[in-house]
mmCIF file of N, CA, C and O in Angstrom:
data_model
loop_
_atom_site.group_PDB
_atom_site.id
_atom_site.type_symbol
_atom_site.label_atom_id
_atom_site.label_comp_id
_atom_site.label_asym_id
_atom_site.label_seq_id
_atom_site.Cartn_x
_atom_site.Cartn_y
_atom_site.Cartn_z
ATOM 1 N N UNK A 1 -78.241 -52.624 71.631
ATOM 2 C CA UNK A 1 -77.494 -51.671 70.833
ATOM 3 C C UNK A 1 -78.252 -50.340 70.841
ATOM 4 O O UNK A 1 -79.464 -50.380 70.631
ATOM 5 N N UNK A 2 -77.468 -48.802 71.133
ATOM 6 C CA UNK A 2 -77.930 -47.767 71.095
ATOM 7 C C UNK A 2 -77.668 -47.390 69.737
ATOM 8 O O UNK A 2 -76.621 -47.281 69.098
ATOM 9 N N UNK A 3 -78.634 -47.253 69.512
ATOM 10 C CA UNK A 3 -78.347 -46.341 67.775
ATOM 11 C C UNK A 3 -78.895 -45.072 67.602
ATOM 12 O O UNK A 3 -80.036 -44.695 67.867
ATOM 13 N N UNK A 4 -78.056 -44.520 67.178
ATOM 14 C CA UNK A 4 -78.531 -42.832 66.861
ATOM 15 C C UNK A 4 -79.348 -42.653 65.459
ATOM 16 O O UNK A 4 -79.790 -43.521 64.708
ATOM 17 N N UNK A 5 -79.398 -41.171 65.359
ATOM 18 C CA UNK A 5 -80.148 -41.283 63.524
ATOM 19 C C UNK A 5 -79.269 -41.634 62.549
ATOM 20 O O UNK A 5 -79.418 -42.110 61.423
ATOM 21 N N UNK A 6 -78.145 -41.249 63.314
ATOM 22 C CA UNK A 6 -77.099 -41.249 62.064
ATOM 23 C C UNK A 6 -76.275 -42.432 61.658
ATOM 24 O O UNK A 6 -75.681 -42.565 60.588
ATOM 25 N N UNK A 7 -76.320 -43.258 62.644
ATOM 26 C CA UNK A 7 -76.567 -44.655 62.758
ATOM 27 C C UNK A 7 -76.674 -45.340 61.573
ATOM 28 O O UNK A 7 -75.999 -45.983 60.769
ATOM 29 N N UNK A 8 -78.108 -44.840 61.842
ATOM 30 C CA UNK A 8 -79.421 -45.408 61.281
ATOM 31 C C UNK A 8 -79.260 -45.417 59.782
ATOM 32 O O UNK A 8 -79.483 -46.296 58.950
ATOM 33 N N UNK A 9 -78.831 -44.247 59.685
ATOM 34 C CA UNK A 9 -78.887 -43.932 58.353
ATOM 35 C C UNK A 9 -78.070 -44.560 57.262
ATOM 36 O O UNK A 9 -78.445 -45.006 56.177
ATOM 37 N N UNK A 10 -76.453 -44.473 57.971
ATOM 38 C CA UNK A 10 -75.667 -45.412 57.944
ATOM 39 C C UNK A 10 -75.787 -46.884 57.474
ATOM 40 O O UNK A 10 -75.423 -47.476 56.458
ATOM 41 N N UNK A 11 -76.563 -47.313 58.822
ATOM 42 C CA UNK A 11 -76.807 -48.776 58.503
ATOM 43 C C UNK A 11 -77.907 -49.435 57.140
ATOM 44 O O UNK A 11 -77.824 -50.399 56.378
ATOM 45 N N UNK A 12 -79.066 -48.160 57.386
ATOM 46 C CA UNK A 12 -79.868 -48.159 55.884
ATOM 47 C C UNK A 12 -79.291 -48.244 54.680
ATOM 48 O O UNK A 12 -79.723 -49.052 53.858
ATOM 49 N N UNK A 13 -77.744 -47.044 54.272
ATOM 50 C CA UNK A 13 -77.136 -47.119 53.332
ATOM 51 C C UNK A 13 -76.470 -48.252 52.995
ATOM 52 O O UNK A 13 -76.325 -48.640 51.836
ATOM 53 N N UNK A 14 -76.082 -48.769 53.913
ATOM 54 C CA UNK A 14 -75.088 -49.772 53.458
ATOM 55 C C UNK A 14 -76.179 -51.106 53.343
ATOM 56 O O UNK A 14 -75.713 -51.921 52.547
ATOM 57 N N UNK A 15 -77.413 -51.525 53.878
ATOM 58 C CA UNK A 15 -77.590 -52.253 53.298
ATOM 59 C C UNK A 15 -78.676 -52.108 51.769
ATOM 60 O O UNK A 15 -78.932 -53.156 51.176
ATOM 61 N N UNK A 16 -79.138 -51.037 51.335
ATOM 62 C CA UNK A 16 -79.134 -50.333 49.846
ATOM 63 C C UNK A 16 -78.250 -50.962 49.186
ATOM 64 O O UNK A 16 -78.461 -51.839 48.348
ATOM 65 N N UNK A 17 -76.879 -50.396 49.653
ATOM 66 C CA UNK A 17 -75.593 -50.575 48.481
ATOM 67 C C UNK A 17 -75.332 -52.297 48.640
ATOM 68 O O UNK A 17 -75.613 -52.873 47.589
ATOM 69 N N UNK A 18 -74.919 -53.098 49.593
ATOM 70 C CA UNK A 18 -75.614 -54.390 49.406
ATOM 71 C C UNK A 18 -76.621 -54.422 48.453
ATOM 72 O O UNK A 18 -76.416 -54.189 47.262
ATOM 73 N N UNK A 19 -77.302 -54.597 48.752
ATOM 74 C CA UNK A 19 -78.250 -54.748 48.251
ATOM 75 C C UNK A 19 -78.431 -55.229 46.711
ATOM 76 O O UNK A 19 -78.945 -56.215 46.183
ATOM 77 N N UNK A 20 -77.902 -54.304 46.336
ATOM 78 C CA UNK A 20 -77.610 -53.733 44.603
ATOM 79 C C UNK A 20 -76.278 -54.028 44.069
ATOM 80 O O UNK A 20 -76.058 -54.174 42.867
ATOM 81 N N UNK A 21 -75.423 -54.111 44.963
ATOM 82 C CA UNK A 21 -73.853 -54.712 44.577
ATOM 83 C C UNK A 21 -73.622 -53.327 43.998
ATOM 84 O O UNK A 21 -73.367 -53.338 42.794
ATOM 85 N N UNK A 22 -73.658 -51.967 44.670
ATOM 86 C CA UNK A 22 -73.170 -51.064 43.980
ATOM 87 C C UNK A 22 -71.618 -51.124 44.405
ATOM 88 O O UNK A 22 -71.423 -51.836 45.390
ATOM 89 N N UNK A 23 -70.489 -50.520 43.858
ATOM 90 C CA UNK A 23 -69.564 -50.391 43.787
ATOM 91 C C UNK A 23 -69.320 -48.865 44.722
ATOM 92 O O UNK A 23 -70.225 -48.032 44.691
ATOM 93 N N UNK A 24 -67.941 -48.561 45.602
ATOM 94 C CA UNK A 24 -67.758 -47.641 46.295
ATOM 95 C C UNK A 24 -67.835 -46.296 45.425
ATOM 96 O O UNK A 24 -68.368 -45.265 45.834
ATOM 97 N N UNK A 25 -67.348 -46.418 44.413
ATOM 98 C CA UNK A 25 -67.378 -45.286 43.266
ATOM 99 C C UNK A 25 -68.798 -44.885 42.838
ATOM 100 O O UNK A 25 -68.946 -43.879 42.143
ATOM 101 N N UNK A 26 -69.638 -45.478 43.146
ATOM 102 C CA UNK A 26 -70.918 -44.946 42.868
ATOM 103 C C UNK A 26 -71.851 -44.798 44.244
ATOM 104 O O UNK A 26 -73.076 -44.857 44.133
ATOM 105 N N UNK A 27 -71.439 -44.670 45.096
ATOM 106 C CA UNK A 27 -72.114 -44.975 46.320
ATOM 107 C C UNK A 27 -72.606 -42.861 46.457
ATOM 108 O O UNK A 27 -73.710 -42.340 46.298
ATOM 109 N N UNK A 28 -71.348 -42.243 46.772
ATOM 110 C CA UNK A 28 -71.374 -40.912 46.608
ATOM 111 C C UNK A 28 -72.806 -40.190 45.554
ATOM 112 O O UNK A 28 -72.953 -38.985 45.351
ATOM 113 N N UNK A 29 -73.599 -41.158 45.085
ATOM 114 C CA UNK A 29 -74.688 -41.072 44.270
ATOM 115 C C UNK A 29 -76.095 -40.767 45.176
ATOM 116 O O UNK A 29 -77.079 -40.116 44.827
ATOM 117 N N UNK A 30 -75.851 -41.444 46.420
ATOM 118 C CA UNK A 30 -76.688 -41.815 46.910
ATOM 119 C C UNK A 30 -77.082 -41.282 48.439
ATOM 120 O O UNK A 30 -76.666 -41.935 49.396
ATOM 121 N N UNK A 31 -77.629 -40.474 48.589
ATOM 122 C CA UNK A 31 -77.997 -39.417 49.862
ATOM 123 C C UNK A 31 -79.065 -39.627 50.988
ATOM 124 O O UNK A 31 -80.211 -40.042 50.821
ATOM 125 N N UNK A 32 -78.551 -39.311 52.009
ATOM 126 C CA UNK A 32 -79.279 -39.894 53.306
ATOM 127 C C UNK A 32 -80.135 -38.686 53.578
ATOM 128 O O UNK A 32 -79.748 -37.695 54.197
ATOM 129 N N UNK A 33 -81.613 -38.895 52.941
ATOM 130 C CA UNK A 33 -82.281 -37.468 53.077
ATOM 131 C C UNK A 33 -82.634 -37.265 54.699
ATOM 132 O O UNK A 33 -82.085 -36.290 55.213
ATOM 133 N N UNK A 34 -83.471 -38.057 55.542
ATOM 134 C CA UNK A 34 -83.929 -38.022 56.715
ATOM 135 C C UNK A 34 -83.518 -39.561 57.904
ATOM 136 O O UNK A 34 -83.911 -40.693 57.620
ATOM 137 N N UNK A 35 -82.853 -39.311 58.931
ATOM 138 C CA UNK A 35 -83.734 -40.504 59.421
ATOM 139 C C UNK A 35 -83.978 -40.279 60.731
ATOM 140 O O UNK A 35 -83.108 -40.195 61.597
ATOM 141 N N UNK A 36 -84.996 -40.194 60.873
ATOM 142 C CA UNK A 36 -85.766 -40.407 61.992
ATOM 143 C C UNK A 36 -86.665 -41.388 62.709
ATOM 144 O O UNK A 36 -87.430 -42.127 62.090
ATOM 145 N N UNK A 37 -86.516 -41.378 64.559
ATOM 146 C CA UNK A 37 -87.014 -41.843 65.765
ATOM 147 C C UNK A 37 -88.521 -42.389 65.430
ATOM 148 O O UNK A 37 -89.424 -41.605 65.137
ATOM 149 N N UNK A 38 -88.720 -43.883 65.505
ATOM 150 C CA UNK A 38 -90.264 -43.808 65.791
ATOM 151 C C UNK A 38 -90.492 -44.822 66.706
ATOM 152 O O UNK A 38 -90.154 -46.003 66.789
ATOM 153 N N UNK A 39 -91.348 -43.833 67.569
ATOM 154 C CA UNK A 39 -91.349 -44.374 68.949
ATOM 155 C C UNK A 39 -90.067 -45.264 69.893
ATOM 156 O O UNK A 39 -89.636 -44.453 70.713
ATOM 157 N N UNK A 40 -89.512 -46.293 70.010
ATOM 158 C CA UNK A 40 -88.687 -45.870 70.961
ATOM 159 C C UNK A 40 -87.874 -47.133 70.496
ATOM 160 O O UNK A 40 -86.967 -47.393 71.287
ATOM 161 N N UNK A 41 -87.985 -48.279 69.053
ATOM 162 C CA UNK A 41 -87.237 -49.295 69.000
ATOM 163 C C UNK A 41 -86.602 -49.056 67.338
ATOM 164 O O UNK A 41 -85.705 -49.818 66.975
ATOM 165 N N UNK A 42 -87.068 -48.062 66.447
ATOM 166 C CA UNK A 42 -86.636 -48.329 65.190
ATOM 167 C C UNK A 42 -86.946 -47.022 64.851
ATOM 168 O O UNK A 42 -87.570 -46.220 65.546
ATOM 169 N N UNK A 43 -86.211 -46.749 63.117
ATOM 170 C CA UNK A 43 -85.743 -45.552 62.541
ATOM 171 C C UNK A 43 -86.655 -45.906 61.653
ATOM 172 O O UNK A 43 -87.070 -47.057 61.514
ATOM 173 N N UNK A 44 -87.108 -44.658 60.828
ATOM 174 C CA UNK A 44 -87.422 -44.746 59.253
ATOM 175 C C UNK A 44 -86.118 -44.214 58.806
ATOM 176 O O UNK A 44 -85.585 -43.473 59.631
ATOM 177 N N UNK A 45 -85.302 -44.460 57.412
ATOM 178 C CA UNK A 45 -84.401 -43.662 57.160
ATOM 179 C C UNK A 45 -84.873 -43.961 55.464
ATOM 180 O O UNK A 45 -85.130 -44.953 54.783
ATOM 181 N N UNK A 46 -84.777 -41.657 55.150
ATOM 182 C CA UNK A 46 -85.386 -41.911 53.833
ATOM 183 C C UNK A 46 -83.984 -41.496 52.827
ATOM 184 O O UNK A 46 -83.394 -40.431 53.008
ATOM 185 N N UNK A 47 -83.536 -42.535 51.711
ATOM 186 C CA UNK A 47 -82.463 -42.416 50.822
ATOM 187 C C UNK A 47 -82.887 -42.258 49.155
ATOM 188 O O UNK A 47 -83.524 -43.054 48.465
ATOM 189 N N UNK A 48 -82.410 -41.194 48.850
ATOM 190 C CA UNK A 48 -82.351 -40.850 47.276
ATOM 191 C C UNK A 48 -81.274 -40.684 46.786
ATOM 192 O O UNK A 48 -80.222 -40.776 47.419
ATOM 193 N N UNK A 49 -81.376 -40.379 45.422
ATOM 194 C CA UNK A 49 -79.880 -40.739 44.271
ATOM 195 C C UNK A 49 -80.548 -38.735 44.035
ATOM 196 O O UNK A 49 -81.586 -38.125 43.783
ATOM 197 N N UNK A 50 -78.811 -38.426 44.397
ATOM 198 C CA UNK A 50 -79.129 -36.907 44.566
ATOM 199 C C UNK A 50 -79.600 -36.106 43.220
ATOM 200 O O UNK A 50 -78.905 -36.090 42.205
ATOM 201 N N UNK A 51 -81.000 -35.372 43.341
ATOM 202 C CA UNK A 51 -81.326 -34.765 42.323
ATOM 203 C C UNK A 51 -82.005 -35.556 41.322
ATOM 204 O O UNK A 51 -82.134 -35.289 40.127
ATOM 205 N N UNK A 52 -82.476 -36.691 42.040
ATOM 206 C CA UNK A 52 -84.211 -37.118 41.389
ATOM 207 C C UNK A 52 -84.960 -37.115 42.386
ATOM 208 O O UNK A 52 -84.565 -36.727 43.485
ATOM 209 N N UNK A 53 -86.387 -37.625 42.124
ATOM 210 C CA UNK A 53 -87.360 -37.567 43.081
ATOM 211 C C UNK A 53 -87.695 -38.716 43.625
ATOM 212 O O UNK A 53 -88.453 -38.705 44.595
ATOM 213 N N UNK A 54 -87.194 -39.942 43.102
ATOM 214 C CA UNK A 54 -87.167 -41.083 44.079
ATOM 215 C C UNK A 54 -86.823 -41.420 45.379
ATOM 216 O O UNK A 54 -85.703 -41.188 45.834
ATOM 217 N N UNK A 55 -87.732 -41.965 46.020
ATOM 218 C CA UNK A 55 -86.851 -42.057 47.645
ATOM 219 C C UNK A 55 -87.205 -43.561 47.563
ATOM 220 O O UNK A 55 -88.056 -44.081 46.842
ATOM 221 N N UNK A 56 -86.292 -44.210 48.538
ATOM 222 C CA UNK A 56 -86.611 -45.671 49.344
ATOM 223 C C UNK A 56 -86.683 -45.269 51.014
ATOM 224 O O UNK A 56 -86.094 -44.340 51.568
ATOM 225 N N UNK A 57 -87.258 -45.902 51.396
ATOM 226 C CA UNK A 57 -87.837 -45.867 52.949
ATOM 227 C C UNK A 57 -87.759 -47.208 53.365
ATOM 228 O O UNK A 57 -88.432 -48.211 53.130
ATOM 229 N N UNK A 58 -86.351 -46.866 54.325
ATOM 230 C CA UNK A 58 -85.943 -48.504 55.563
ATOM 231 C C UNK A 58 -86.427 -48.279 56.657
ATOM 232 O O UNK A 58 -86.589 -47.105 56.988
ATOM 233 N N UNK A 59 -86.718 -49.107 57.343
ATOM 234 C CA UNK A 59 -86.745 -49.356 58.436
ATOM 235 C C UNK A 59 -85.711 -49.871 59.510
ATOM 236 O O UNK A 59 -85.487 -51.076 59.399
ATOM 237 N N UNK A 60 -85.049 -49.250 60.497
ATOM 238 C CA UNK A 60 -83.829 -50.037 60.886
ATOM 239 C C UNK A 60 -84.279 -49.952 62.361
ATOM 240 O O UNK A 60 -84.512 -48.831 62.813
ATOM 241 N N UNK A 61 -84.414 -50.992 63.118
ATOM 242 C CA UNK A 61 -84.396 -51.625 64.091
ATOM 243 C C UNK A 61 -83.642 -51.478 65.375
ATOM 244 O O UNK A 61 -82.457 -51.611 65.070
ATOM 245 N N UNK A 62 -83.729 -51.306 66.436
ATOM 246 C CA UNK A 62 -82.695 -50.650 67.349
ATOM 247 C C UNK A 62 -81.622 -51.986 67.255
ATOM 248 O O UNK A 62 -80.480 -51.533 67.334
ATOM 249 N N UNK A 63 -81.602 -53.372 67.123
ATOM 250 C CA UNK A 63 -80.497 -53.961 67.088
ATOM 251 C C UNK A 63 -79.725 -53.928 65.852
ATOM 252 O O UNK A 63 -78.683 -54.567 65.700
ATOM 253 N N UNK A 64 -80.156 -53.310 65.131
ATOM 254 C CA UNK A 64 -79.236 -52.771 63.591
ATOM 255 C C UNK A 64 -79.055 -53.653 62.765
ATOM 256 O O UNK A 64 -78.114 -54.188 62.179
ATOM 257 N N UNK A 65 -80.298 -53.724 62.830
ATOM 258 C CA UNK A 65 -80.681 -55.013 61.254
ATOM 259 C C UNK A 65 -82.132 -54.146 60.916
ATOM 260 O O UNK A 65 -82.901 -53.578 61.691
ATOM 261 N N UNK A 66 -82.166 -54.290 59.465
ATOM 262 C CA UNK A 66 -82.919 -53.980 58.766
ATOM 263 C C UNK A 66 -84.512 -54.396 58.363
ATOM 264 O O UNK A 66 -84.920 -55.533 58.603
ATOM 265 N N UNK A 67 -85.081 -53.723 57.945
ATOM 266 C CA UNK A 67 -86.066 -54.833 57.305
ATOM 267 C C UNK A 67 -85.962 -54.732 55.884
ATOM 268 O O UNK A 67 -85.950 -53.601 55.398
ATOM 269 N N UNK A 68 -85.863 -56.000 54.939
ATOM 270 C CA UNK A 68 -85.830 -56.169 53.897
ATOM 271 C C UNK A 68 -86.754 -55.869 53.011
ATOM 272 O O UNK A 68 -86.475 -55.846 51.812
ATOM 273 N N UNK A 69 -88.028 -55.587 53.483
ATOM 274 C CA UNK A 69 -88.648 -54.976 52.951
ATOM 275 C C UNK A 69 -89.188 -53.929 52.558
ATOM 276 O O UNK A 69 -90.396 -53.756 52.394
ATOM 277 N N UNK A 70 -87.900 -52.793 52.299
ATOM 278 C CA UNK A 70 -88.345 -51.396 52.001
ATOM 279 C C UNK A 70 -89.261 -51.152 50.898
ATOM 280 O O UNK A 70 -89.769 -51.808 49.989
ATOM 281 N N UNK A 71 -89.279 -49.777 51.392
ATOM 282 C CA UNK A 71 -90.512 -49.211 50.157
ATOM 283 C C UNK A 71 -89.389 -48.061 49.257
ATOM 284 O O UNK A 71 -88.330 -47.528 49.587
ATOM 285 N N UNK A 72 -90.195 -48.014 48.039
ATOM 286 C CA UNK A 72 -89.743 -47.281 47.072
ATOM 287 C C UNK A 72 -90.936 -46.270 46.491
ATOM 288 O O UNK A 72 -92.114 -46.625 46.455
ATOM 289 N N UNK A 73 -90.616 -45.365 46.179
ATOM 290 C CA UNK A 73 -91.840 -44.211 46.021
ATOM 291 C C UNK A 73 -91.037 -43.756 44.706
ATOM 292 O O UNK A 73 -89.807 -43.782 44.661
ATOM 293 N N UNK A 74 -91.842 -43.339 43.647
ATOM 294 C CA UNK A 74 -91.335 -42.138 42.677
ATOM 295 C C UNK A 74 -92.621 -41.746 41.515
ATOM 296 O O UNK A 74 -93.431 -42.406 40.865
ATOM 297 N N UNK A 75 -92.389 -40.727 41.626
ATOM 298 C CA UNK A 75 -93.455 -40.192 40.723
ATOM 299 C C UNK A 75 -93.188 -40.609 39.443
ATOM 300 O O UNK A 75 -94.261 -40.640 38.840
ATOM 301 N N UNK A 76 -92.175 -40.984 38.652
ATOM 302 C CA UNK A 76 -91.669 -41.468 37.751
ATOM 303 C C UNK A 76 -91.841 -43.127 37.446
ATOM 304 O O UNK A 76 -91.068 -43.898 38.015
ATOM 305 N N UNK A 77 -93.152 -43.784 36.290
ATOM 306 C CA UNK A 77 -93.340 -44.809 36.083
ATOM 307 C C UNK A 77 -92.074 -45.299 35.261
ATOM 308 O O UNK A 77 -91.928 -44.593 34.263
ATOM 309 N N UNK A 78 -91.328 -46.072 35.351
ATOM 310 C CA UNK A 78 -90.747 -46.777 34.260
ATOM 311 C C UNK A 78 -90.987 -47.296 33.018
ATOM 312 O O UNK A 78 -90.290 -48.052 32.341
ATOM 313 N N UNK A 79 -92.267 -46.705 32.751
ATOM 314 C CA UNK A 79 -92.820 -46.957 30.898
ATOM 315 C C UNK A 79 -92.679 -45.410 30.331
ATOM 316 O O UNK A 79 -92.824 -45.069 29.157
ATOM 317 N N UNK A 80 -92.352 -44.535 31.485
ATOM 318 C CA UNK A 80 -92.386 -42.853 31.038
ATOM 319 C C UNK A 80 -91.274 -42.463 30.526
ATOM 320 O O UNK A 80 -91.091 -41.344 30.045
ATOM 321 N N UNK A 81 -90.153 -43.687 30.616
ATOM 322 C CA UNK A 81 -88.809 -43.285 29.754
ATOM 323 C C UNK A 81 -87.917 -43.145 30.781
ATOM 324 O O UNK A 81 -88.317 -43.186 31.945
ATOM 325 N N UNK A 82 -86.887 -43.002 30.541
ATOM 326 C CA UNK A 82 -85.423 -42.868 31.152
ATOM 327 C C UNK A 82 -84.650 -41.782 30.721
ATOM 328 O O UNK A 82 -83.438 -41.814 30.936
ATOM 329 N N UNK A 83 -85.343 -40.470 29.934
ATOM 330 C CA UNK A 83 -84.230 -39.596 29.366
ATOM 331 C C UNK A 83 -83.825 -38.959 31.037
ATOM 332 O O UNK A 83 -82.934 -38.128 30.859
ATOM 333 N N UNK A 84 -84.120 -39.045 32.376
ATOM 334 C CA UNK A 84 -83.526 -38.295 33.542
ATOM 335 C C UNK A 84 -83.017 -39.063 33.624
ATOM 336 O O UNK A 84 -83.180 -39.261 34.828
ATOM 337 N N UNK A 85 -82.040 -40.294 33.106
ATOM 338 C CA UNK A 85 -80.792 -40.993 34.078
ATOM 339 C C UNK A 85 -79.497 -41.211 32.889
ATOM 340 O O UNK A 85 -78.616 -42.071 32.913
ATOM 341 N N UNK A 86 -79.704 -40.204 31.940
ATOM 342 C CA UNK A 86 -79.023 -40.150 30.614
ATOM 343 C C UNK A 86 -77.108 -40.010 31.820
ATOM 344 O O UNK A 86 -76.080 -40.678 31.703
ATOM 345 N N UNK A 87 -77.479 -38.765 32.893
ATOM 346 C CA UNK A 87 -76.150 -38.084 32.847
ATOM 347 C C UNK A 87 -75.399 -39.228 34.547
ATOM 348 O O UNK A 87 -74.296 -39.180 35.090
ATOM 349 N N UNK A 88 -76.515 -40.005 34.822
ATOM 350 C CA UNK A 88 -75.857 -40.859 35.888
ATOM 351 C C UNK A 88 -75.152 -42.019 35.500
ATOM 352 O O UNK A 88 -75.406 -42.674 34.489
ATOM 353 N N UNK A 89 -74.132 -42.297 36.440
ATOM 354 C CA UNK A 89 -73.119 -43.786 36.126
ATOM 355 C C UNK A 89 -74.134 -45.309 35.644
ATOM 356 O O UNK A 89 -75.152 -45.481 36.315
ATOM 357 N N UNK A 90 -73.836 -46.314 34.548
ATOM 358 C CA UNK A 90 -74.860 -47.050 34.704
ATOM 359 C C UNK A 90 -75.920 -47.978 35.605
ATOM 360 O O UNK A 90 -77.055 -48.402 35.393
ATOM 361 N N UNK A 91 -74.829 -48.093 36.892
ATOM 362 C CA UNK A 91 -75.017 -48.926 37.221
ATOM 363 C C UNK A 91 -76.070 -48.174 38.507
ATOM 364 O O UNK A 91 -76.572 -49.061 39.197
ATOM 365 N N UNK A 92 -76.387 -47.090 38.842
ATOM 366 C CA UNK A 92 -77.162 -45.859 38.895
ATOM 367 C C UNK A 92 -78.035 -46.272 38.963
ATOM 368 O O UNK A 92 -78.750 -46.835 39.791
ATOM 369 N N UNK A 93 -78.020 -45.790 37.330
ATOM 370 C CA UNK A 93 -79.230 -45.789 36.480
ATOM 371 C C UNK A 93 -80.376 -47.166 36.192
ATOM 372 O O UNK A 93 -81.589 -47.321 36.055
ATOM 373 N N UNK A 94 -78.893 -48.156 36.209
ATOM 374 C CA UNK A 94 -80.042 -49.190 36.582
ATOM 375 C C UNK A 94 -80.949 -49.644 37.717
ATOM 376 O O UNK A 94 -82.043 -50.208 37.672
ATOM 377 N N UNK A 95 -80.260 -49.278 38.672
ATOM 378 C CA UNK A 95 -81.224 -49.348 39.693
ATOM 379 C C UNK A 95 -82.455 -48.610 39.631
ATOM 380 O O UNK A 95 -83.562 -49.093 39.866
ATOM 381 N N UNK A 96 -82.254 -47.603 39.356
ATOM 382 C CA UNK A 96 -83.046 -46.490 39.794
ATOM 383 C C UNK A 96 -84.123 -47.175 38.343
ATOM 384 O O UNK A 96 -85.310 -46.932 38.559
ATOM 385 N N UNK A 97 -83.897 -47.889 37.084
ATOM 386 C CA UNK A 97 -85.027 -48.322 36.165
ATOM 387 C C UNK A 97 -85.302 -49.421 36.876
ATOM 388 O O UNK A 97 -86.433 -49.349 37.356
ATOM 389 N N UNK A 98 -84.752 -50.381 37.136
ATOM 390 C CA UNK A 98 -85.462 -51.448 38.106
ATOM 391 C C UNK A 98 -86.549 -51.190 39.204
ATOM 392 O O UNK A 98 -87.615 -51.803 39.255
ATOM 393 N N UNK A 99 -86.103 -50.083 40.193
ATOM 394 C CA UNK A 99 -86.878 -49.994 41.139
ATOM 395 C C UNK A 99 -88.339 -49.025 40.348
ATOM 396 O O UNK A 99 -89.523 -49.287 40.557
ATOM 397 N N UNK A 100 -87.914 -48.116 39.611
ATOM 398 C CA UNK A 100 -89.392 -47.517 38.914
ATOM 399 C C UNK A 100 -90.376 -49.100 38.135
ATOM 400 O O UNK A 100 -91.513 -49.465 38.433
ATOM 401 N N UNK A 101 -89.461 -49.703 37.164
ATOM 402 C CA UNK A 101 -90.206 -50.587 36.926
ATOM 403 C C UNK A 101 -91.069 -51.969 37.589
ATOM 404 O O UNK A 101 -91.786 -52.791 37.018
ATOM 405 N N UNK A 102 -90.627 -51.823 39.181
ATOM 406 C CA UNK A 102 -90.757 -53.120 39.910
ATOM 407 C C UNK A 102 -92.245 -52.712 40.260
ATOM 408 O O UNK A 102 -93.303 -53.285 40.000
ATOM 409 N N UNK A 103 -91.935 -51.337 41.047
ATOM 410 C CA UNK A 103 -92.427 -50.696 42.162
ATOM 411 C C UNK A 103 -93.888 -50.488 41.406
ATOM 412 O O UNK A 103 -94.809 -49.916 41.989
#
């Protein structure tokens, strides 16, 4: 399988939204910041919830499967509060407290 970035990015999103059982109505939440080539068999592709500072980082594979084990980054601990996910849909917001609190 030839896969492009955009692909990639693609295929990253959708397995995110898997992932989480988000619903199509909340998907539009969720933004394909970068994905890019490394070296010559797999993508990094980096995804945030538009207008926080969290990212997750996939890895997608030139046969377009994933690795399940992404990373999650945010400067934001989950004991520091939740007043930034006051104005997002809940089901958002929960992710985005799960993954601060896991991570």
């Amino acid at each position: 399988m030839l896969l492009t970035a955009t692909d990639a990015g693609q295929i990253a999103l959708e397995f995110l939204m898997a992932e989480w059982n988000v619903l199509e109505a909340n998907r539009e939440w969720f933004v394909i910041v970068n994905s890019r080539l490394i070296g010559m068999s797999w993508y990094i592709v980096e995804i945030t919830v538009e207008g926080f500072p969290d990212r997750w980082y996939v890895q997608v594979y030139d046969t377009g499967e994933c690795d399940p084990d992404y990373t999650f980054i945010s400067p934001i601990h989950g004991s520091e509060g939740y007043a930034d996910l006051t104005e997002l849909p809940s089901l958002v917001a929960e992710v985005l407290v799960s993954e601060r609190n896991f991570r």
